[in-house]
């Protein structure tokens, strides 16, 4: 495909989608509650493509993100009038619009027989800070349209909820127990039902109008095409305890609620005041849209804040949270960013930060880049705030400045998890699978030794320490040694770009390491972090990395032969061609297909803005317009897939299908950070 770069000033983030959009794309709507819970619904309401599709996937821990537990999967619905029944589905869907406060509004034109129809709106919203979803049904007035059913004639709306009780990574199999236990876990009421499959996970549903009819049924072998494409079990079973029945005249509305705690007695007292039917929404400019989008990833963790790395399946991660905070800072959300950085300052131990956080467990420290990104984020914050006061903030009995100083010295001397500096070169050693290219079992990109982006971040950390620590410690001298060694050891003259990694074992000197000549985008950080300033090298890096570009993303590996072989094996069997390891499609079995492709050709959205940032940094204001045009290609991704958000990854090969998480935190935040920087530079 050939993409003509757009005029960045004319592009908008879509908030309104019409029938053609549904036909051309599989679109999703995301709602979050800032507690780790999630609402993930196809715009083809009622259709299920993934086991992660759910109207209510709750996080039951009120203190921090721990899990998502799916209770309400979907609601199927029908309009019934004088014996004629029509399912409310894609064939009658006219439009959809959404807001970033987790509200999605569907509008339908539903036939009622005899050539007449009604307009029906369904608004679904996830409530902030609660594991709760509201679903409103509103029948519009006829407004004297001769083809519409008269307002005084009520239609019956039948709503059948399909429920489960499972961890969001699992599937429901009726024969394994639920076929017997789910039915006995239901207690019906006149207006709804209670579902209490165990002492922790409970669902309460209730309707404001009409009533609930007890009529249980199972829907077996519901096929999920996304799981089939991933080589996973694609079929699961859904249980429906009965259905809600509402009679609606024109201009009337009803509210269906889903809660994990018993609803209050007066919960329906203010339906009129709570429900907003927007007649008109306008599409947003990218900066406005993405400043709202990033809010959906923020979650409370005790007294501080962390970040859900991506929906639907991630929780909070170290490097993702810290990188994400840089976008918040550029957008002026300094309080939110500061809360994230304070949390990770409190997590710091011996120069290390958490990699993956599992509930309250932050012991996984398998990351060499998270501590280094922490320096970059702190530098961004005090520059944006035009004050160093943040560095005097006390976390875990130390100031932020003391924490940074301690981290720098620990990284030099060697951390308990194996990170350490090579004294001869000033370069920083990283154990296998400690960078963002961390695929393991099978080992997709080991990168043990001296990865290029680790050196860029290390140089930045040293330079920042030299600015804030007047103690006389030789931070600046070590930084210059790192710069000199990088230029000497990483630059490959015949290829005009930097080696991706100097491979070696057990912190052996960088000078004797094996040079990895794979073309990867990690070298861009050598420009953005100020490590490489030689114009010849910088222009060579940018020229080579253009080969990796796809619309809105950058491929993790060039499609070209390599001299340094990348061997990927599982159970002794080869999974790739070591001398041409590029794999451009991320699909199939996880261990044999997806993991080998994940960082070896798959295109990533979060790194792409750094290419644009590097381009503008090298080529100045003239290059800034080109960089914005490139970056604007991301808006196509925002308007597809999970509407309003940027996906985690794309296939490296055309047509660059969206893969991975539908909505990725650092994809959104890095786009926002660089977009704002480039726009400011132009102005």
XYZ file of C-alpha atoms in Angstrom:
683
model
C 0.000 0.000 0.000
C 1.066 3.578 -0.656
C 0.211 6.173 1.972
C 0.336 9.850 1.070
C 1.308 11.748 4.200
C -1.540 13.915 5.475
C -1.713 17.553 6.481
C -1.442 17.226 10.243
C -3.563 20.331 10.850
C -6.662 18.960 9.114
C -6.888 15.563 10.810
C -9.360 14.766 13.577
C -9.928 11.937 16.008
C -13.336 10.494 15.184
C -15.978 10.515 17.900
C -18.898 9.634 15.591
C -19.067 6.465 13.490
C -21.642 5.530 10.865
C -22.862 2.333 9.282
C -20.071 2.203 6.703
C -17.455 2.371 9.466
C -18.924 -0.780 11.070
C -18.861 -2.665 7.782
C -15.265 -1.767 6.933
C -13.731 -2.271 10.382
C -14.063 -4.335 13.534
C -14.445 -1.479 16.018
C -14.364 -1.660 19.822
C -15.411 0.647 22.639
C -13.392 0.831 25.866
C -14.686 1.941 29.239
C -12.561 1.986 32.402
C -13.159 2.837 36.055
C -9.627 3.965 37.135
C -9.473 0.907 39.389
C -8.353 -1.669 36.839
C -11.883 -2.688 35.808
C -12.948 -2.663 32.183
C -15.870 -2.486 29.769
C -14.893 -3.752 26.306
C -17.668 -3.961 23.744
C -17.798 -4.448 20.000
C -19.612 -1.644 18.203
C -21.556 -4.484 16.615
C -23.285 -4.777 19.963
C -23.843 -8.342 21.117
C -21.112 -9.763 18.856
C -18.201 -11.448 20.626
C -14.772 -11.722 19.006
C -12.562 -12.344 22.021
C -12.771 -13.895 25.474
C -11.838 -10.422 26.739
C -15.071 -8.889 25.399
C -17.214 -8.021 28.411
C -19.637 -5.384 29.618
C -18.291 -5.786 33.149
C -14.810 -7.119 33.933
C -14.300 -6.100 37.552
C -11.215 -5.607 39.698
C -12.359 -6.586 43.188
C -9.335 -5.251 45.069
C -10.047 -1.663 46.100
C -6.396 -0.877 46.926
C -4.592 -1.752 43.681
C -5.020 -3.518 40.308
C -4.968 -7.261 40.932
C -7.191 -9.081 38.463
C -10.155 -8.691 36.129
C -13.104 -10.944 36.757
C -15.709 -11.212 34.024
C -19.294 -11.344 35.271
C -21.447 -9.716 32.573
C -20.334 -10.657 29.082
C -23.048 -9.143 26.902
C -26.729 -8.269 26.598
C -28.673 -9.481 23.565
C -31.865 -7.534 22.845
C -34.994 -7.608 20.661
C -37.849 -5.241 19.796
C -41.267 -6.956 19.865
C -44.495 -5.399 18.564
C -47.778 -7.210 17.908
C -46.058 -10.568 17.530
C -43.273 -9.254 15.266
C -39.775 -9.623 16.759
C -36.564 -8.076 15.452
C -33.130 -8.471 17.030
C -31.339 -5.219 17.819
C -28.166 -5.851 15.867
C -25.811 -4.714 13.153
C -28.429 -4.638 10.385
C -30.378 -1.881 12.200
C -27.371 0.035 13.611
C -27.158 3.611 12.297
C -24.401 5.284 14.312
C -22.187 5.192 17.364
C -20.501 7.970 19.287
C -18.388 7.944 22.416
C -16.807 10.100 25.053
C -13.587 9.368 26.940
C -15.507 9.342 30.228
C -16.442 5.754 29.339
C -19.778 6.514 27.657
C -20.758 4.881 24.368
C -24.023 5.656 22.557
C -25.530 3.373 19.901
C -28.447 4.533 17.704
C -30.674 2.030 15.916
C -33.488 2.153 13.389
C -35.490 -0.981 14.223
C -38.424 -2.268 12.148
C -41.621 -3.137 14.011
C -43.551 -4.707 11.103
C -46.021 -3.233 8.600
C -43.341 -0.923 7.196
C -43.002 1.038 10.445
C -39.967 1.427 12.693
C -38.660 3.095 15.825
C -35.434 4.902 16.622
C -33.799 3.392 19.704
C -30.754 4.637 21.559
C -28.676 2.475 23.878
C -26.107 4.211 26.055
C -23.595 2.144 28.027
C -21.303 3.704 30.586
C -18.864 2.444 33.191
C -19.024 4.341 36.461
C -15.822 5.964 37.804
C -14.144 4.199 40.748
C -16.819 1.497 40.780
C -17.207 -1.978 39.320
C -20.508 -0.878 37.850
C -22.143 -0.453 34.448
C -25.311 1.430 33.505
C -27.214 0.623 30.294
C -29.890 3.090 29.200
C -32.612 2.329 26.631
C -34.397 5.305 25.091
C -37.086 5.244 22.409
C -37.029 8.493 20.463
C -40.213 10.427 19.721
C -41.667 9.980 16.253
C -41.607 13.703 15.400
C -44.515 13.154 12.971
C -42.481 10.907 10.661
C -45.167 8.947 8.807
C -43.003 5.808 8.662
C -42.423 5.702 12.413
C -44.602 3.820 14.848
C -46.871 6.182 16.775
C -45.481 7.257 20.134
C -48.558 6.124 22.065
C -48.086 2.524 20.883
C -45.607 0.800 23.237
C -43.020 -1.649 21.951
C -41.568 -4.349 24.143
C -37.798 -4.459 24.594
C -36.489 -7.902 25.538
C -32.971 -7.914 27.043
C -31.148 -11.179 27.705
C -27.941 -10.862 29.770
C -25.253 -13.516 29.228
C -23.146 -13.957 32.355
C -20.016 -15.790 33.492
C -17.792 -15.931 36.549
C -14.165 -16.302 35.503
C -10.726 -14.779 35.409
C -10.496 -12.751 32.221
C -7.708 -14.960 30.806
C -9.801 -18.130 31.117
C -12.861 -19.518 29.323
C -16.131 -20.899 30.661
C -16.875 -24.560 30.001
C -20.350 -25.506 31.196
C -19.490 -29.193 31.607
C -16.643 -28.421 34.040
C -19.076 -27.396 36.790
C -20.914 -24.147 35.914
C -23.754 -26.070 34.264
C -24.739 -27.220 37.751
C -23.508 -24.384 39.988
C -24.580 -21.289 38.047
C -28.299 -22.089 38.175
C -28.219 -22.622 41.929
C -26.307 -19.331 42.331
C -29.209 -17.279 40.935
C -31.915 -15.689 43.038
C -34.582 -13.830 41.055
C -36.467 -10.684 41.970
C -39.369 -8.857 40.338
C -36.999 -6.294 38.825
C -33.855 -8.381 38.370
C -31.625 -11.093 39.783
C -28.633 -11.749 42.028
C -25.795 -13.990 40.860
C -23.577 -15.210 43.716
C -21.350 -18.062 42.485
C -18.927 -17.664 45.417
C -18.357 -15.474 48.462
C -16.282 -12.882 46.569
C -17.524 -12.620 42.996
C -21.133 -11.443 42.795
C -23.318 -9.712 40.216
C -26.544 -7.807 40.814
C -28.705 -6.697 37.892
C -31.875 -4.620 38.128
C -34.167 -2.704 35.731
C -35.956 0.581 36.424
C -39.049 -0.241 34.336
C -40.779 -3.500 33.471
C -39.537 -6.657 35.121
C -37.406 -9.794 35.022
C -38.641 -13.183 33.780
C -36.888 -16.279 35.109
C -36.067 -18.412 32.062
C -32.535 -19.867 32.294
C -30.647 -21.107 29.240
C -27.121 -21.950 28.163
C -25.535 -20.755 24.935
C -22.879 -23.344 24.086
C -19.713 -23.107 21.985
C -19.697 -19.362 21.426
C -16.860 -18.901 18.932
C -14.257 -16.162 19.498
C -12.357 -15.518 16.257
C -9.553 -13.534 17.923
C -8.587 -16.517 20.068
C -8.683 -18.774 17.004
C -6.162 -16.481 15.270
C -3.896 -16.725 18.327
C -3.925 -20.509 18.348
C -5.964 -20.606 21.565
C -9.204 -22.339 22.505
C -11.783 -20.185 20.671
C -15.007 -21.597 22.125
C -16.710 -20.897 25.451
C -20.159 -21.209 27.006
C -22.446 -18.458 28.308
C -25.278 -18.649 30.836
C -28.403 -16.501 30.768
C -30.657 -16.673 33.858
C -33.630 -15.098 32.084
C -34.603 -11.828 30.438
C -35.734 -8.304 31.213
C -38.914 -7.008 29.610
C -39.686 -3.284 29.163
C -42.625 -1.590 27.441
C -41.511 1.727 25.953
C -43.635 4.439 24.384
C -42.045 7.189 22.302
C -39.937 9.545 24.425
C -39.604 7.047 27.312
C -36.484 5.478 28.751
C -35.350 2.722 31.106
C -32.153 1.974 32.993
C -30.572 -1.458 33.470
C -27.806 -1.609 36.075
C -25.056 -4.154 36.742
C -23.185 -4.016 40.055
C -20.840 -6.199 42.092
C -22.487 -4.954 45.292
C -26.210 -4.786 46.086
C -27.644 -1.601 44.537
C -29.054 1.133 46.736
C -32.825 1.231 47.163
C -33.149 4.671 45.572
C -30.760 3.999 42.679
C -33.353 4.868 40.020
C -34.461 8.133 41.622
C -32.621 10.418 39.187
C -32.687 8.741 35.784
C -33.680 11.973 34.063
C -30.813 13.960 35.562
C -28.181 11.296 35.006
C -28.855 10.360 31.417
C -27.468 12.623 28.700
C -28.524 11.982 25.117
C -26.071 13.967 23.050
C -27.582 15.124 19.806
C -24.286 16.416 18.468
C -20.692 15.498 19.189
C -17.751 16.932 17.338
C -14.589 15.123 16.348
C -11.543 16.207 18.393
C -8.160 17.515 17.396
C -5.480 14.918 18.252
C -4.054 16.753 21.269
C -7.451 17.233 22.908
C -8.476 13.640 22.246
C -5.305 12.017 23.505
C -5.146 14.161 26.628
C -8.478 12.598 27.518
C -7.450 9.131 26.319
C -4.470 8.856 28.675
C -6.727 9.424 31.687
C -8.313 6.013 31.091
C -5.102 4.162 32.001
C -4.519 5.800 35.392
C -5.293 3.668 38.459
C -4.909 4.157 42.172
C -2.339 2.058 44.000
C -2.670 2.848 47.674
C -1.782 6.514 48.200
C -0.125 6.820 44.787
C -0.877 6.105 41.125
C 0.246 3.584 38.539
C -0.751 2.818 34.978
C -2.567 -0.065 33.334
C -0.102 -0.912 30.570
C -2.807 -1.911 28.101
C -6.356 -3.125 27.718
C -7.701 -5.738 27.655
C -5.099 -7.972 29.326
C -2.296 -6.048 31.086
C -2.191 -4.703 34.630
C 0.443 -2.211 35.856
C 4.067 -2.546 34.728
C 7.191 -0.610 35.669
C 8.705 0.646 32.434
C 5.275 1.224 30.873
C 4.116 3.373 33.792
C 7.257 5.501 33.803
C 7.390 6.001 30.026
C 3.680 6.834 30.128
C 4.293 9.546 32.729
C 6.386 11.492 30.202
C 3.286 12.048 28.055
C 1.369 13.241 31.094
C 4.165 15.685 31.885
C 4.247 17.133 28.372
C 0.465 17.585 28.585
C 0.829 19.492 31.868
C -0.687 16.747 34.028
C 2.051 17.144 36.597
C 0.102 16.022 39.664
C -0.822 12.721 38.017
C 2.717 12.184 36.722
C 4.203 13.067 40.102
C 1.982 10.481 41.807
C 3.318 7.804 39.446
C 6.953 8.776 40.003
C 6.491 8.899 43.778
C 5.097 5.369 43.676
C 8.148 4.082 41.844
C 10.535 6.038 44.031
C 8.956 4.165 46.934
C 9.452 0.891 45.038
C 13.196 1.523 44.412
C 15.566 -1.019 45.916
C 19.305 -1.201 45.283
C 19.079 0.599 41.939
C 16.204 -1.550 40.703
C 12.507 -0.943 40.028
C 9.679 -3.431 39.474
C 9.137 -4.927 36.053
C 5.760 -6.631 36.304
C 3.623 -5.898 39.369
C 1.259 -8.691 40.394
C -1.238 -7.280 42.864
C 0.843 -6.382 45.935
C 3.881 -8.320 44.683
C 6.588 -6.028 43.275
C 9.478 -8.521 43.578
C 9.890 -9.029 39.815
C 12.851 -6.745 39.051
C 13.766 -8.154 35.645
C 14.204 -4.801 33.920
C 17.267 -2.738 33.137
C 15.401 0.080 31.399
C 12.714 0.965 33.973
C 15.267 2.530 36.404
C 16.787 4.524 33.542
C 13.448 5.793 32.230
C 12.818 7.001 35.776
C 15.674 9.498 35.376
C 14.221 10.736 32.078
C 10.743 11.216 33.557
C 12.063 13.091 36.606
C 14.078 15.360 34.320
C 10.984 16.041 32.211
C 8.956 16.919 35.298
C 11.321 19.458 36.825
C 11.886 21.041 33.393
C 8.142 21.342 32.747
C 7.484 22.638 36.248
C 10.460 25.006 35.967
C 11.365 23.991 39.504
C 13.507 21.416 41.256
C 11.139 21.196 44.231
C 9.934 17.760 43.137
C 13.427 16.410 43.790
C 13.011 17.313 47.474
C 9.835 15.215 47.803
C 10.262 12.492 50.416
C 9.336 8.940 49.458
C 10.248 5.968 51.611
C 12.329 8.141 53.991
C 14.452 9.678 51.207
C 14.110 12.578 48.842
C 13.699 11.886 45.134
C 17.155 13.404 44.588
C 18.709 11.025 47.121
C 16.931 8.121 45.457
C 18.272 9.134 42.023
C 21.790 9.534 43.377
C 21.633 6.138 45.058
C 20.250 4.516 41.905
C 23.079 5.919 39.794
C 25.763 4.594 42.118
C 24.052 1.201 42.476
C 23.879 0.808 38.704
C 27.583 1.633 38.414
C 28.640 -0.757 41.151
C 26.296 -3.542 40.113
C 22.757 -4.375 41.203
C 21.591 -7.594 42.828
C 19.740 -8.528 39.620
C 22.827 -8.326 37.406
C 22.913 -4.810 35.939
C 26.322 -3.126 36.139
C 28.772 -0.782 34.438
C 31.838 -1.844 32.469
C 34.500 0.428 33.963
C 36.676 0.352 30.861
C 33.979 1.697 28.539
C 31.439 3.302 30.843
C 28.737 1.207 29.152
C 25.954 -0.474 31.133
C 25.497 -4.249 31.060
C 21.973 -5.671 30.844
C 21.050 -9.315 31.569
C 19.043 -11.308 29.057
C 15.377 -10.238 28.605
C 15.732 -7.125 30.761
C 14.891 -4.603 28.028
C 11.484 -3.822 26.505
C 12.292 -6.536 23.934
C 11.796 -9.049 26.712
C 10.212 -12.069 24.999
C 11.368 -15.269 26.681
C 10.593 -19.008 26.655
C 11.355 -19.358 23.787
C 14.007 -16.659 23.768
C 12.906 -14.229 21.060
C 15.459 -11.431 21.525
C 17.892 -12.229 24.382
C 20.044 -9.053 23.964
C 22.324 -9.918 26.877
C 25.240 -7.550 26.968
C 25.134 -3.872 26.032
C 21.889 -2.911 24.205
C 22.023 0.445 22.439
C 18.959 2.066 24.073
C 20.294 1.120 27.523
C 23.451 3.121 26.725
C 21.365 6.076 25.524
C 19.297 6.071 28.698
C 22.383 5.530 30.862
C 24.089 8.520 29.253
C 21.010 10.646 29.911
C 20.856 9.478 33.547
C 24.527 10.335 34.089
C 24.092 13.759 32.484
C 21.031 14.489 34.620
C 22.865 13.439 37.783
C 25.675 15.807 36.845
C 23.118 18.648 36.768
C 21.348 17.928 40.049
C 24.215 16.538 42.174
C 26.840 19.164 42.946
C 28.772 16.784 45.213
C 31.675 16.622 42.842
C 31.094 12.999 41.882
C 32.360 12.391 38.356
C 28.975 11.913 36.661
C 29.890 14.103 33.688
C 33.218 12.357 33.128
C 31.541 8.939 33.086
C 28.835 10.250 30.731
C 31.446 11.410 28.226
C 33.200 8.043 28.447
C 29.861 6.376 27.661
C 29.369 8.661 24.645
C 32.856 8.023 23.294
C 32.601 4.252 23.759
C 29.192 4.107 22.075
C 30.428 5.934 19.001
C 33.539 3.784 18.853
C 32.006 0.361 19.512
C 28.460 0.564 18.112
C 28.823 2.402 14.804
C 28.924 0.068 11.791
C 30.580 2.111 9.046
C 29.483 -0.015 6.074
C 25.839 0.009 7.167
C 25.725 3.635 8.351
C 23.839 2.810 11.551
C 24.430 1.584 15.105
C 24.623 -2.002 16.268
C 21.558 -2.990 18.243
C 23.541 -4.779 20.952
C 27.054 -5.818 21.908
C 26.472 -9.415 22.978
C 28.479 -10.891 25.815
C 28.060 -12.884 29.004
C 28.440 -12.138 32.696
C 29.437 -8.477 32.421
C 32.514 -9.093 30.305
C 34.063 -5.945 28.805
C 32.159 -4.335 25.950
C 35.303 -4.072 23.828
C 35.345 -7.827 23.246
C 31.617 -8.304 22.694
C 30.003 -9.591 19.497
C 28.417 -6.871 17.351
C 24.752 -7.378 16.464
C 24.156 -5.830 13.024
C 20.350 -6.236 13.017
C 18.537 -3.083 11.903
C 16.266 -2.151 14.804
C 14.647 1.111 15.970
C 16.285 1.100 19.420
C 19.136 3.234 18.066
C 16.689 6.164 17.728
C 17.000 6.736 21.460
C 20.697 7.474 20.940
C 19.492 10.611 19.143
C 16.538 11.580 21.342
C 18.510 11.118 24.569
C 21.449 13.169 23.275
C 23.983 10.346 23.244
C 24.969 10.710 19.571
C 25.460 14.208 18.158
C 27.619 13.429 15.108
C 25.422 14.530 12.171
C 26.834 11.874 9.854
C 25.867 9.089 12.250
C 22.482 10.648 13.082
C 21.443 11.055 9.460
C 22.584 7.488 8.780
C 20.407 6.200 11.636
C 17.367 8.106 10.382
C 17.927 7.009 6.808
C 18.188 3.359 7.804
C 15.180 3.487 10.134
C 12.941 4.813 7.369
C 13.047 1.253 6.099
C 11.210 0.190 9.265
C 8.291 2.615 9.015
C 4.681 1.570 8.543
C 1.673 3.892 9.014
C 1.538 4.766 12.701
C 4.231 2.329 13.824
C 7.818 1.210 13.306
C 8.928 -2.355 12.736
C 11.099 -3.951 15.379
C 13.462 -5.523 12.822
C 14.421 -4.822 9.224
C 13.569 -7.361 6.552
C 17.171 -8.020 5.528
C 19.853 -10.663 6.161
C 22.067 -10.369 9.261
C 25.617 -11.462 9.963
C 25.054 -12.018 13.678
C 22.599 -14.919 13.827
C 19.455 -14.779 15.963
C 18.686 -18.364 16.958
C 15.175 -19.022 18.292
C 14.458 -22.562 19.452
C 11.853 -24.372 21.479
C 12.403 -27.885 22.796
C 15.494 -28.100 20.580
C 13.579 -27.314 17.377
C 14.364 -24.194 15.285
C 11.597 -21.601 14.949
C 13.234 -19.162 12.537
C 15.952 -18.566 9.986
C 18.793 -17.253 12.209
C 20.387 -15.280 9.366
C 17.128 -13.725 8.176
C 15.002 -13.613 11.346
C 12.387 -11.110 10.148
C 8.797 -12.278 10.709
C 6.145 -9.843 9.545
C 2.949 -11.441 10.830
C 2.032 -11.735 14.501
C -0.479 -14.591 14.541
C -0.793 -18.265 15.407
C 0.495 -20.271 18.349
C 2.071 -18.083 21.019
C 5.323 -20.009 21.547
C 6.041 -21.098 17.989
C 4.648 -18.199 15.938
C 3.835 -15.056 17.914
C 6.798 -14.896 20.315
C 9.397 -15.296 17.529
C 7.650 -12.458 15.632
C 6.951 -10.150 18.594
C 10.211 -8.187 18.380
C 11.460 -9.472 15.040
C 9.338 -7.652 12.484
C 6.172 -6.799 14.376
C 5.582 -3.030 14.187
C 5.322 -1.134 17.493
C 3.391 2.055 18.072
C 5.179 3.341 21.182
C 8.610 3.632 19.499
C 7.260 5.276 16.340
C 6.915 8.797 17.833
C 10.596 8.675 18.787
C 11.481 8.399 15.090
C 9.481 11.576 14.478
C 11.100 13.256 17.496
C 14.584 12.288 16.307
C 13.858 13.540 12.779
C 12.787 16.956 14.045
C 15.761 17.117 16.403
C 18.234 16.563 13.568
C 16.546 18.505 10.759
C 15.079 21.394 12.765
C 11.938 23.358 11.913
C 11.858 22.226 8.285
C 12.067 18.617 9.407
C 9.441 19.271 12.068
C 6.672 19.565 9.462
C 7.726 16.259 7.930
C 7.890 14.664 11.366
C 4.340 15.830 12.155
C 3.106 14.451 8.851
C 4.616 11.069 9.686
C 3.230 11.169 13.218
C -0.213 12.075 11.890
C -0.381 8.633 10.239
C -1.070 7.337 13.776
C -4.492 8.991 13.674
C -5.622 6.316 11.244
C -4.969 3.765 13.993
C -6.857 5.852 16.569
C -9.924 5.874 14.321
C -9.840 2.103 13.818
C -9.805 -0.837 16.222
C -10.477 0.347 19.773
C -11.875 3.772 18.947
C -9.973 6.674 20.451
C -6.866 4.649 21.306
C -3.660 3.362 19.719
C -3.065 -0.412 19.603
C 0.025 -2.085 20.993
C 1.379 -3.550 17.754
C 0.666 -4.134 14.064
C 1.787 -6.762 11.616
C 5.028 -5.658 10.002
C 3.692 -6.874 6.675
C 0.883 -5.138 4.830
C -2.026 -4.699 5.495
C -0.557 -4.100 8.984
C -3.389 -5.698 10.950
C -3.857 -4.481 14.525
C -2.496 -7.004 17.036
C -1.837 -7.260 20.752
C -3.654 -4.947 23.154
C -6.362 -2.855 21.518
C -5.479 0.154 23.666
C -1.870 0.559 24.791
C -0.898 3.147 27.395
C 2.551 4.096 26.123
C 1.309 4.143 22.521
C -1.218 6.830 23.459
C 1.122 8.760 25.740
C 4.161 8.777 23.453
C 2.020 9.987 20.548
C 0.700 12.764 22.801
C 4.157 13.690 24.132
C 5.804 14.004 20.733
C 2.766 15.601 19.062
C 2.759 18.375 21.671
C 6.548 18.820 21.448
C 6.521 19.103 17.670
C 3.547 21.477 17.614
C 5.260 23.684 20.197
C 8.435 23.663 18.133
C 6.553 24.832 15.051
C 4.856 27.601 16.992
